[in-house]
mmCIF file of C-alpha atoms (C1' of nucleotides) in Angstrom:
data_model
loop_
_atom_site.group_PDB
_atom_site.id
_atom_site.type_symbol
_atom_site.label_atom_id
_atom_site.label_comp_id
_atom_site.label_asym_id
_atom_site.label_seq_id
_atom_site.Cartn_x
_atom_site.Cartn_y
_atom_site.Cartn_z
ATOM 1 C CA UNK A 1 -0.174 -0.163 0.313
ATOM 2 C CA UNK A 2 1.081 3.107 -0.350
ATOM 3 C CA UNK A 3 2.459 5.045 2.100
ATOM 4 C CA UNK A 4 0.911 8.556 1.258
ATOM 5 C CA UNK A 5 -2.511 6.784 0.856
ATOM 6 C CA UNK A 6 -2.266 4.984 4.439
ATOM 7 C CA UNK A 7 -1.467 8.884 6.121
ATOM 8 C CA UNK A 8 -4.819 9.988 3.970
ATOM 9 C CA UNK A 9 -6.742 6.896 5.587
ATOM 10 C CA UNK A 10 -5.169 7.721 8.953
ATOM 11 C CA UNK A 11 -6.012 11.114 8.792
ATOM 12 C CA UNK A 12 -9.711 10.941 7.768
ATOM 13 C CA UNK A 13 -10.039 8.016 10.476
ATOM 14 C CA UNK A 14 -8.774 10.872 13.317
ATOM 15 C CA UNK A 15 -11.708 12.726 11.948
ATOM 16 C CA UNK A 16 -13.805 13.212 15.213
ATOM 17 C CA UNK A 17 -17.821 11.901 14.415
ATOM 18 C CA UNK A 18 -20.033 14.973 14.775
ATOM 19 C CA UNK A 19 -17.248 16.419 12.916
ATOM 20 C CA UNK A 20 -15.887 17.033 9.275
ATOM 21 C CA UNK A 21 -13.044 18.330 7.576
ATOM 22 C CA UNK A 22 -11.890 19.444 4.496
ATOM 23 C CA UNK A 23 -9.751 17.216 1.475
ATOM 24 C CA UNK A 24 -7.171 20.358 2.031
ATOM 25 C CA UNK A 25 -6.945 19.365 6.061
ATOM 26 C CA UNK A 26 -6.754 16.167 5.155
ATOM 27 C CA UNK A 27 -4.076 16.473 3.148
ATOM 28 C CA UNK A 28 -2.514 18.496 5.633
ATOM 29 C CA UNK A 29 -2.320 16.936 8.621
ATOM 30 C CA UNK A 30 -1.276 13.834 5.887
ATOM 31 C CA UNK A 31 1.978 15.370 5.139
ATOM 32 C CA UNK A 32 0.927 16.968 1.772
ATOM 33 C CA UNK A 33 -0.031 20.038 1.721
ATOM 34 C CA UNK A 34 -1.714 21.357 -1.783
ATOM 35 C CA UNK A 35 -2.488 17.986 -2.404
ATOM 36 C CA UNK A 36 -6.319 17.891 -1.672
ATOM 37 C CA UNK A 37 -6.551 15.658 -4.930
ATOM 38 C CA UNK A 38 -4.740 12.550 -3.862
ATOM 39 C CA UNK A 39 -7.367 12.747 -1.211
ATOM 40 C CA UNK A 40 -9.453 12.997 -3.339
ATOM 41 C CA UNK A 41 -7.560 9.954 -5.519
ATOM 42 C CA UNK A 42 -7.063 7.993 -2.198
ATOM 43 C CA UNK A 43 -10.575 7.980 -1.360
ATOM 44 C CA UNK A 44 -11.703 7.041 -4.928
ATOM 45 C CA UNK A 45 -10.076 3.963 -4.639
ATOM 46 C CA UNK A 46 -10.474 3.175 -0.860
ATOM 47 C CA UNK A 47 -10.077 -0.923 -0.914
ATOM 48 C CA UNK A 48 -12.567 -2.867 0.330
ATOM 49 C CA UNK A 49 -12.925 -3.557 3.465
ATOM 50 C CA UNK A 50 -11.095 -0.974 5.160
ATOM 51 C CA UNK A 51 -14.159 0.752 7.630
ATOM 52 C CA UNK A 52 -13.381 4.651 6.672
ATOM 53 C CA UNK A 53 -15.318 7.778 7.792
ATOM 54 C CA UNK A 54 -15.428 9.663 3.805
ATOM 55 C CA UNK A 55 -18.760 11.225 4.699
ATOM 56 C CA UNK A 56 -16.753 13.417 6.767
ATOM 57 C CA UNK A 57 -14.838 14.455 4.174
ATOM 58 C CA UNK A 58 -16.321 17.400 2.710
ATOM 59 C CA UNK A 59 -14.944 20.592 -0.300
ATOM 60 C CA UNK A 60 -13.803 23.507 1.411
ATOM 61 C CA UNK A 61 -16.923 25.402 1.120
ATOM 62 C CA UNK A 62 -18.198 22.878 3.344
ATOM 63 C CA UNK A 63 -20.376 21.849 0.164
ATOM 64 C CA UNK A 64 -20.870 17.853 0.227
ATOM 65 C CA UNK A 65 -17.722 16.149 -1.545
ATOM 66 C CA UNK A 66 -20.159 13.907 -4.217
ATOM 67 C CA UNK A 67 -22.068 15.299 -7.039
ATOM 68 C CA UNK A 68 -25.672 15.996 -6.053
ATOM 69 C CA UNK A 69 -28.254 13.852 -7.039
ATOM 70 C CA UNK A 70 -25.709 10.961 -7.212
ATOM 71 C CA UNK A 71 -26.076 7.928 -4.539
ATOM 72 C CA UNK A 72 -23.285 8.681 -2.884
ATOM 73 C CA UNK A 73 -24.758 11.876 -2.467
ATOM 74 C CA UNK A 74 -27.773 10.995 -0.279
ATOM 75 C CA UNK A 75 -25.840 8.668 1.361
ATOM 76 C CA UNK A 76 -23.145 11.038 2.715
ATOM 77 C CA UNK A 77 -26.055 13.343 3.862
ATOM 78 C CA UNK A 78 -27.311 10.395 5.815
ATOM 79 C CA UNK A 79 -24.436 9.377 7.581
ATOM 80 C CA UNK A 80 -23.245 12.859 8.487
ATOM 81 C CA UNK A 81 -27.371 13.119 9.724
ATOM 82 C CA UNK A 82 -26.544 10.254 11.317
ATOM 83 C CA UNK A 83 -23.848 12.089 13.422
ATOM 84 C CA UNK A 84 -25.857 14.970 14.651
ATOM 85 C CA UNK A 85 -24.068 17.463 11.779
ATOM 86 C CA UNK A 86 -26.647 20.222 9.975
ATOM 87 C CA UNK A 87 -26.704 19.328 6.458
ATOM 88 C CA UNK A 88 -28.630 22.177 4.933
ATOM 89 C CA UNK A 89 -29.282 22.066 0.905
ATOM 90 C CA UNK A 90 -25.931 20.065 0.446
ATOM 91 C CA UNK A 91 -24.012 21.639 2.152
ATOM 92 C CA UNK A 92 -22.853 21.919 6.140
ATOM 93 C CA UNK A 93 -21.550 25.462 7.979
ATOM 94 C CA UNK A 94 -17.975 25.096 8.807
ATOM 95 C CA UNK A 95 -17.670 27.452 10.813
ATOM 96 C CA UNK A 96 -19.955 24.833 12.910
ATOM 97 C CA UNK A 97 -18.709 21.395 12.321
ATOM 98 C CA UNK A 98 -14.888 22.112 11.140
ATOM 99 C CA UNK A 99 -12.229 20.019 12.968
ATOM 100 C CA UNK A 100 -10.982 23.090 14.739
ATOM 101 C CA UNK A 101 -13.933 25.213 15.147
ATOM 102 C CA UNK A 102 -16.329 25.357 18.224
ATOM 103 C CA UNK A 103 -19.349 23.692 17.191
ATOM 104 C CA UNK A 104 -22.369 25.863 17.167
ATOM 105 C CA UNK A 105 -25.048 23.762 16.912
ATOM 106 C CA UNK A 106 -27.741 27.052 17.359
ATOM 107 C CA UNK A 107 -25.620 29.170 14.979
ATOM 108 C CA UNK A 108 -25.664 25.987 11.857
ATOM 109 C CA UNK A 109 -29.428 25.098 12.866
ATOM 110 C CA UNK A 110 -30.725 28.347 11.986
ATOM 111 C CA UNK A 111 -28.353 29.151 8.997
ATOM 112 C CA UNK A 112 -25.710 31.693 9.353
ATOM 113 C CA UNK A 113 -22.311 31.291 8.432
ATOM 114 C "C1'" DG B 1 7.141 10.005 -22.927
ATOM 115 C "C1'" DC B 2 2.190 12.944 -23.729
ATOM 116 C "C1'" DT B 3 -2.692 14.231 -22.888
ATOM 117 C "C1'" DT B 4 -6.501 13.785 -20.528
ATOM 118 C "C1'" DT B 5 -9.120 13.383 -16.553
ATOM 119 C "C1'" DG B 6 -10.463 13.492 -11.837
ATOM 120 C "C1'" DA B 7 -14.457 12.766 -4.855
ATOM 121 C "C1'" DC B 8 -9.221 19.388 -5.153
ATOM 122 C "C1'" DG B 9 -8.631 24.509 -3.953
ATOM 123 C "C1'" DT B 10 -7.824 29.504 -4.169
ATOM 124 C "C1'" DA B 11 -8.522 33.559 -6.419
ATOM 125 C "C1'" DT B 12 -10.970 36.658 -9.216
ATOM 126 C "C1'" DG B 13 -14.913 38.931 -12.117
ATOM 127 C "C1'" DT C 1 -23.827 32.326 -5.608
ATOM 128 C "C1'" DC C 2 -22.118 30.543 -10.468
ATOM 129 C "C1'" DA C 3 -18.310 30.481 -13.584
ATOM 130 C "C1'" DT C 4 -13.618 30.848 -14.966
ATOM 131 C "C1'" DA C 5 -8.632 30.317 -14.969
ATOM 132 C "C1'" DC C 6 -4.482 28.374 -12.881
ATOM 133 C "C1'" DG C 7 -1.854 24.858 -9.881
ATOM 134 C "C1'" DC C 8 -1.854 20.545 -8.324
ATOM 135 C "C1'" DC C 9 -0.466 15.660 -9.151
ATOM 136 C "C1'" DA C 10 -0.927 10.289 -10.433
ATOM 137 C "C1'" DA C 11 -2.857 6.945 -12.890
ATOM 138 C "C1'" DA C 12 -5.171 4.988 -17.151
ATOM 139 C "C1'" DG C 13 -4.433 4.869 -22.058
#
DNA sequence: GCTTTGACGTATG
DNA sequence: TCATACGCCAAAG
């Protein structure tokens, strides 16, 4: 297994439930600054059997990673909501649920950014 | 080797 | 909010 992918998977696995992170943040934690696309690559090629909270990985602006309307999109939203993350119209408030942000449910649910 | 193609990010307009 | 441009780099053909 490519050690870079291992670092990426480890970084993703380290995201606590109820929180989300962007591809860029994952790349950073994996020691690959600026290699966000590589994170997407790794996720797209996640080996079977490896359980990863991939649904906690979003775009930098908080939009859900997968395309709206795709099956993956629905599942990602479902998993996030199951963990208490507020998904509104295909996007999450990074201010409220991002890794190093204070969780502010009121603000997240009210929809302020 | 070169080109195309991404589960991306930032900067602009 | 949406679109474009550009940087980035690995994999596939």
